[in-house]
N, CA, C and O of each residue as an XYZ file, in Angstrom:
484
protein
N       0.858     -1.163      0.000
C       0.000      0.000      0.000
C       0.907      1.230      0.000
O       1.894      1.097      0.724
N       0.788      2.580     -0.744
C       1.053      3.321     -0.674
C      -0.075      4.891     -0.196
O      -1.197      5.290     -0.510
N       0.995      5.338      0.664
C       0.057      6.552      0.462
C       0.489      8.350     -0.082
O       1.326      8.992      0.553
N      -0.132      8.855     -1.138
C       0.765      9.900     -1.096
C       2.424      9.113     -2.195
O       3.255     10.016     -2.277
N       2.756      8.263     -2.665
C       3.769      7.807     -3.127
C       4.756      7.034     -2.013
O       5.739      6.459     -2.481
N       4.583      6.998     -0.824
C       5.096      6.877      0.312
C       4.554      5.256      0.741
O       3.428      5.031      1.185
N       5.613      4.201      0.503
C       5.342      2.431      0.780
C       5.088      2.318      1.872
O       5.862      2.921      2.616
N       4.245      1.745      2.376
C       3.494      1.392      3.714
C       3.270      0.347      3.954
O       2.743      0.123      5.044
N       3.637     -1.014      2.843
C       3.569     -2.144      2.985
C       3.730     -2.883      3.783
O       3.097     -3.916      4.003
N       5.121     -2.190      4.645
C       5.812     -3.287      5.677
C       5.937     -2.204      6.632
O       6.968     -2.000      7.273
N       4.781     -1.443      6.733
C       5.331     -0.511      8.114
C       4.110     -1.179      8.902
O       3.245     -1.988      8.568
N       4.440     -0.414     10.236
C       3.349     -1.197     11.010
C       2.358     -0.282     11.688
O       2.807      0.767     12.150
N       1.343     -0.485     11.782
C       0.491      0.106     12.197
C       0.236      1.410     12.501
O      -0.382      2.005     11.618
N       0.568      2.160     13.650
C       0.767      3.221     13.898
C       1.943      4.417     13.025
O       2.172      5.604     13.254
N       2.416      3.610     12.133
C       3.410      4.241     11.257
C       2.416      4.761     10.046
O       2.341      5.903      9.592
N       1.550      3.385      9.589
C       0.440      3.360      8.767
C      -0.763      4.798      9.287
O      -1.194      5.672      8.535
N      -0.968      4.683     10.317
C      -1.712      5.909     10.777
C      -1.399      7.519     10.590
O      -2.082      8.512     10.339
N       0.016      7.246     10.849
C       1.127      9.125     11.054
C       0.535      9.057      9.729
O      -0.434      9.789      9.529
N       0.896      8.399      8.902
C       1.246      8.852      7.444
C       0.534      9.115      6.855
O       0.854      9.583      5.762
N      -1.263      8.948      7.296
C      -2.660      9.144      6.924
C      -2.563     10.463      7.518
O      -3.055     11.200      6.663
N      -2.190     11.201      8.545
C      -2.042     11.763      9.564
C      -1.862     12.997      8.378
O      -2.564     13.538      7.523
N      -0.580     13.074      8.851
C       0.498     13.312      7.778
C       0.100     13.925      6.325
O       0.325     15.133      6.248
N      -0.334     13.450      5.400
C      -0.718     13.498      4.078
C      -1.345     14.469      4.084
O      -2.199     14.637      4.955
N      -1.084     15.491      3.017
C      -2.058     16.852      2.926
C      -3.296     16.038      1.704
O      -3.268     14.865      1.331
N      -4.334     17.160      1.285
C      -5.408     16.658      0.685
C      -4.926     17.173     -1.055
O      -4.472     18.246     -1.450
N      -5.115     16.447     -1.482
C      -5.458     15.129     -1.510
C      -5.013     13.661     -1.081
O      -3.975     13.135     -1.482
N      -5.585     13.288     -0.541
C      -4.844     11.389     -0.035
C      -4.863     10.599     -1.400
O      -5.858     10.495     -2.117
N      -3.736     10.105     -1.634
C      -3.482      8.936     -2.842
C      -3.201      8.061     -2.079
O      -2.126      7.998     -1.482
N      -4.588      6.845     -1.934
C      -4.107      5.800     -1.739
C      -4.130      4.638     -3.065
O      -4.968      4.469     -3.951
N      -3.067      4.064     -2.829
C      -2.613      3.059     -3.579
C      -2.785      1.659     -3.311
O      -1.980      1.261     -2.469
N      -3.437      0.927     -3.676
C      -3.813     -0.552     -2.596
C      -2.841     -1.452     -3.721
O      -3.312     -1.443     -4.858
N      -1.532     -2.236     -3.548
C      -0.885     -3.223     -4.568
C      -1.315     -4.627     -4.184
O      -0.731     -5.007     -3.169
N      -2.105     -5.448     -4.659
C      -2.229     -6.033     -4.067
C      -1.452     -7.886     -5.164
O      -1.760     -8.116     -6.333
N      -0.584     -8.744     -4.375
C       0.284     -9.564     -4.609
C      -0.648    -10.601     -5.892
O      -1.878    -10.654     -5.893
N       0.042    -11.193     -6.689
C      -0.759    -12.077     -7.215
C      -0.020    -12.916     -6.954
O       1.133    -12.783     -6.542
N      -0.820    -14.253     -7.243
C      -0.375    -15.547     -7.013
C       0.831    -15.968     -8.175
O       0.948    -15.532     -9.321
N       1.645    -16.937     -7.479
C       3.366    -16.742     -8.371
C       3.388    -17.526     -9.543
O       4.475    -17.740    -10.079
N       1.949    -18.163    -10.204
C       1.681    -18.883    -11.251
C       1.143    -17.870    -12.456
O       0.903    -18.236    -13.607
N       1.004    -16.507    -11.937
C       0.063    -15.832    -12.868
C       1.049    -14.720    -13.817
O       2.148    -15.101    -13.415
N       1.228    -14.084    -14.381
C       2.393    -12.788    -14.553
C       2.007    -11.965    -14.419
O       0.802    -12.151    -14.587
N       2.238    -10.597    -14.104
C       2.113     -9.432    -13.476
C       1.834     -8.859    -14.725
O       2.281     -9.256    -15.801
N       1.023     -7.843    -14.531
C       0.177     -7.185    -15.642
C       0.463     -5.904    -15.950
O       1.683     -5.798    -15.826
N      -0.076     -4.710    -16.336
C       0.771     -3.729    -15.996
C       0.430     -3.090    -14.693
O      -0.060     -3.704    -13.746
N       0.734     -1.759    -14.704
C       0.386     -1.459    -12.888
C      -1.043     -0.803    -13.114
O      -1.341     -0.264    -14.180
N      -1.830     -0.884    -12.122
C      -3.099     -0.042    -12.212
C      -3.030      1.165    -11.707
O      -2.351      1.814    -10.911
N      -4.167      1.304    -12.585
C      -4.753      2.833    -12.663
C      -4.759      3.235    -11.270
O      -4.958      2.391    -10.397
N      -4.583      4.288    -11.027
C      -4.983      5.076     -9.575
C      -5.995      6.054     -9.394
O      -6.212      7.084    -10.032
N      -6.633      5.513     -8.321
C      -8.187      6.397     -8.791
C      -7.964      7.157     -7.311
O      -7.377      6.898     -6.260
N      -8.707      8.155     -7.804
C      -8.748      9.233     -6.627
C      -9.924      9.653     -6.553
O     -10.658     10.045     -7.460
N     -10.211      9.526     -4.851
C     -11.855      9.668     -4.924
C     -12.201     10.735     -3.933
O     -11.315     11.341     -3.330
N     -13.529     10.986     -3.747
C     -13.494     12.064     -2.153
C     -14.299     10.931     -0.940
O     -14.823      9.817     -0.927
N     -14.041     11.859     -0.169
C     -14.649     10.702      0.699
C     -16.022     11.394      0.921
O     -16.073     12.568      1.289
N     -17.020     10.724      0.715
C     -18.217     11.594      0.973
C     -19.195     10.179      1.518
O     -18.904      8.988      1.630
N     -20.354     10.886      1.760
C     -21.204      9.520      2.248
C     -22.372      9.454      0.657
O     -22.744     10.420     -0.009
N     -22.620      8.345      0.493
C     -23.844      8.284     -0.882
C     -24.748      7.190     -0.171
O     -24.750      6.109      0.417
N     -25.520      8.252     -0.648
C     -27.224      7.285     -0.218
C     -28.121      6.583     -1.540
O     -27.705      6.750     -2.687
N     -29.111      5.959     -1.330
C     -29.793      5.491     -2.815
C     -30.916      6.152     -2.861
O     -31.949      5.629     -3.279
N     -30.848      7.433     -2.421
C     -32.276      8.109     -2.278
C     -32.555      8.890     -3.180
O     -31.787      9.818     -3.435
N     -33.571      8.727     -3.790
C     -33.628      9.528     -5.351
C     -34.617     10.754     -4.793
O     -34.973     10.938     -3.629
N     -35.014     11.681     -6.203
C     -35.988     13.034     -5.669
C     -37.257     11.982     -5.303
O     -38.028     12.341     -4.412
N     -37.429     11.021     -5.802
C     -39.125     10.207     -6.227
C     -39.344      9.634     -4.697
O     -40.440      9.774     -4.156
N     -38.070      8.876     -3.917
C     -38.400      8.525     -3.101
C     -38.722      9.641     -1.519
O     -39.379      9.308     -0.534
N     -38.127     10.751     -1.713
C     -38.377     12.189     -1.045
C     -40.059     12.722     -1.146
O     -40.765     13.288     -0.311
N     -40.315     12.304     -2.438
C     -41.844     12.789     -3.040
C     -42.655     11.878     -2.319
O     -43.714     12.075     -1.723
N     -41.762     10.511     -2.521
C     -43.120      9.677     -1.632
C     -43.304      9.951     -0.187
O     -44.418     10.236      0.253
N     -42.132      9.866      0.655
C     -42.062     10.438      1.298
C     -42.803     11.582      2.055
O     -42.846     11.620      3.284
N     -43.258     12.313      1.420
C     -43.908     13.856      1.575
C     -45.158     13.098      1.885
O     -45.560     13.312      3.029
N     -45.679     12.503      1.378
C     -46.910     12.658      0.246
C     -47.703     11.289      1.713
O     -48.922     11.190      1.854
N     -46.750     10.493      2.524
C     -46.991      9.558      3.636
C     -47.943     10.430      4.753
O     -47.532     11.567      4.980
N     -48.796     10.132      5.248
C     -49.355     10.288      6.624
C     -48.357     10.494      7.292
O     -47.231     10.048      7.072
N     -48.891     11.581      8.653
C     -47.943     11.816      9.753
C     -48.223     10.640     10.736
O     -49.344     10.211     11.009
N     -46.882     10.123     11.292
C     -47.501      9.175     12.281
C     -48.187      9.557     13.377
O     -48.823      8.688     13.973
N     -48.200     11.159     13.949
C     -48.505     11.216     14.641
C     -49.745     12.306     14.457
O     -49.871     12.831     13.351
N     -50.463     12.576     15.294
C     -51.802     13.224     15.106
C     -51.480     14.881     15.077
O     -50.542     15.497     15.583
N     -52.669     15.377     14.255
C     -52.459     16.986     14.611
C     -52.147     17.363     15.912
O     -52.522     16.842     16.962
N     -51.349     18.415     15.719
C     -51.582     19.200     17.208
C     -53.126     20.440     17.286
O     -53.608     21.155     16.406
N     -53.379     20.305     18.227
C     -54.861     20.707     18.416
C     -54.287     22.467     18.365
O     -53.251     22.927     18.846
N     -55.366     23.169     17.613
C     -55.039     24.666     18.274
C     -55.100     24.970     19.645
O     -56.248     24.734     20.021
N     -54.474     25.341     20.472
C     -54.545     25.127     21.939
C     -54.753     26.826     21.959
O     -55.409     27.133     22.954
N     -54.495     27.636     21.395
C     -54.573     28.980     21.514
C     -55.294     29.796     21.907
O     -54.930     30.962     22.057
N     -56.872     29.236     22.249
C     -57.763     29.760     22.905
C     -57.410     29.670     24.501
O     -57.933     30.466     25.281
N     -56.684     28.868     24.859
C     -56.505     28.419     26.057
C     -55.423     29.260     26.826
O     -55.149     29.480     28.006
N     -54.994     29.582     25.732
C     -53.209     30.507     26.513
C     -54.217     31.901     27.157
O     -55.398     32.220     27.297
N     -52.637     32.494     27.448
C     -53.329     33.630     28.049
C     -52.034     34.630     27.228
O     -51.696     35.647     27.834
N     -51.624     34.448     26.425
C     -50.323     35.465     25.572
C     -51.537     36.649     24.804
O     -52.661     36.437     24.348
N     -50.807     37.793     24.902
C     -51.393     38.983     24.568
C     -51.825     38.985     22.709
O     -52.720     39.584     22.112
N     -50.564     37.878     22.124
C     -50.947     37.908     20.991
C     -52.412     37.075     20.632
O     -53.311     37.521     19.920
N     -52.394     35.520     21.441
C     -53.322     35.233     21.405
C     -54.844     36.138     21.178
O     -55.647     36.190     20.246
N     -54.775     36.740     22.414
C     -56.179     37.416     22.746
C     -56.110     38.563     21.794
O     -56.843     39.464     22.200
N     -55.461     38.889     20.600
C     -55.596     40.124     20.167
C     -56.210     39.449     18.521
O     -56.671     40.072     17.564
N     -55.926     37.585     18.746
C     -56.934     36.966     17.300
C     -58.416     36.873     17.783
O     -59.449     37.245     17.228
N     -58.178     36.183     19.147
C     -59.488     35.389     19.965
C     -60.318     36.177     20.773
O     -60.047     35.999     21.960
N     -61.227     36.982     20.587
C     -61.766     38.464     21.473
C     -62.500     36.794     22.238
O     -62.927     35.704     21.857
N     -62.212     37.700     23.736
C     -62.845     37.241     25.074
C     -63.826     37.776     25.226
O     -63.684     38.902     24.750
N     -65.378     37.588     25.856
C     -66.232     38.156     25.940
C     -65.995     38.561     27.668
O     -65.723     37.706     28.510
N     -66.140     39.837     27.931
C     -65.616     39.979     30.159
C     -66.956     39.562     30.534
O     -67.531     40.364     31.270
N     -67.636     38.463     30.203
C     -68.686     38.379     31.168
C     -68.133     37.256     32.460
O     -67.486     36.219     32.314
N     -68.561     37.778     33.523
C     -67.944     36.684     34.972
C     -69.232     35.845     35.436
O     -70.355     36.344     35.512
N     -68.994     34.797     35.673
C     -69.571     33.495     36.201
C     -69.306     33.365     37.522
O     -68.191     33.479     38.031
N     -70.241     33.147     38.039
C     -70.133     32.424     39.651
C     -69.225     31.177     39.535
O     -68.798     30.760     38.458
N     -68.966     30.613     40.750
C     -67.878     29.537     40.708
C     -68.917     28.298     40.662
O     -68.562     27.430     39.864
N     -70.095     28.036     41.329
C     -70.855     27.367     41.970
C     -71.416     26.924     40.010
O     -72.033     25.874     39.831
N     -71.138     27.718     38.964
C     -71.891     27.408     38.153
C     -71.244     25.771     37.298
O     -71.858     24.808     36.839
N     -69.918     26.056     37.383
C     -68.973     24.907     37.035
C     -69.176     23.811     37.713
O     -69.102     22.844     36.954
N     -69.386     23.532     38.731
C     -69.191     22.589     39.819
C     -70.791     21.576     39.687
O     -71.996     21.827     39.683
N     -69.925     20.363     39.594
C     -71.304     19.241     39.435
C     -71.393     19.002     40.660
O     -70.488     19.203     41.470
N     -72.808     18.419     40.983
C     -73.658     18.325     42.429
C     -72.812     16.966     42.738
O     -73.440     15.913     42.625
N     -71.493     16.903     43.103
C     -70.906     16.254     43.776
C     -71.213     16.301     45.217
O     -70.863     15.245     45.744
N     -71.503     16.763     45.679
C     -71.653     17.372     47.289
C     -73.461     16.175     47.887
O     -73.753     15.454     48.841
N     -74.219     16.702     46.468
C     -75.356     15.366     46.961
C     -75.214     14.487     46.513
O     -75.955     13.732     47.144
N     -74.581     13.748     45.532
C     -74.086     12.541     45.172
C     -73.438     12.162     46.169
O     -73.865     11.149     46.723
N     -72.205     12.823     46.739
C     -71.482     12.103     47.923
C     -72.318     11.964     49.158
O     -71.988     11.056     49.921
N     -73.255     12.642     49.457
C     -74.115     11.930     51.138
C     -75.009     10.788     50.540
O     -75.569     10.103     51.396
N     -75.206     10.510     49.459
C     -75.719      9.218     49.104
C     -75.148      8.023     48.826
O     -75.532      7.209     47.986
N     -74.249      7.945     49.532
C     -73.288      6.802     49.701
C     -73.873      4.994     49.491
O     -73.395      3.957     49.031
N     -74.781      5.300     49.948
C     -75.620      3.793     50.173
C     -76.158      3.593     48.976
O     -76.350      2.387     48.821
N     -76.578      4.391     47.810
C     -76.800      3.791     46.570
C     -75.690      3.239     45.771
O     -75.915      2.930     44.601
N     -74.227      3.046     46.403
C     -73.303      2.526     45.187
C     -72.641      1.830     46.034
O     -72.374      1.946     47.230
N     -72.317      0.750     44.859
C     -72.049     -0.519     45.292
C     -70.510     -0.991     44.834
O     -70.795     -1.593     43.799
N     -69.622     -1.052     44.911
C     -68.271     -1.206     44.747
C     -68.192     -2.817     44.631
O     -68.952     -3.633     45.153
N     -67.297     -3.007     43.973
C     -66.782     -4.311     43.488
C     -65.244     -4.724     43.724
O     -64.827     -5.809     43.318
């Protein structure tokens, strides 16, 4: 193996590393690799120089389908009536009319002294 023109064949490891280290850009690596001693040696190969990048198999079509899928998850509800932010209330007019408290409140109070009509399991 070479890198950069520089034999790395018989170096060892961490020598193999500096020299990756080492190497300005572009990196020429060179992979030689031995043939068997029945065959004859051919001429030398080509040296390809590549970048290092990552490649995916994702085309525009599969992006489109993509799009085009259900959300897994559900809308989010407008909750905006509920806030109390100034911008809110300047889409959502509040009407100032005030309610007693007593008007919200279910007749829990006579349901609970009637204890003896419910029967638990």
């Amino acid at each position: 193996m070479r890198v950069n023109g520089k034999e790395l064949s018989k170096s060892s490891h961490d020598e193999t590393v500096e020299a990756f280290r080492a190497a300005r850009d572009p990196v020429v690596v060179q992979v030689i690799r031995r043939t068997p001693s029945g065959r004859p040696h051919g001429p030398p190969q080509e040296i390809h120089v590549v970048d290092v990048c990552t490649q995916t198999d994702i085309t525009f079509e599969h992006i489109m389908a993509l799009a085009k899928l259900q959300p897994s998850t559900p809308p989010v509800p407008d909750v905006c009536p509920f806030l109390l932010s100034d911008s809110c209330h300047s889409l959502h007019t509040m009407d100032q009319d005030y309610y007693e408290g007593t008007d919200y409140l279910s007749p829990v109070a006579a349901d609970g002294e009637r204890t003896e009509e419910f029967e638990y399991e």
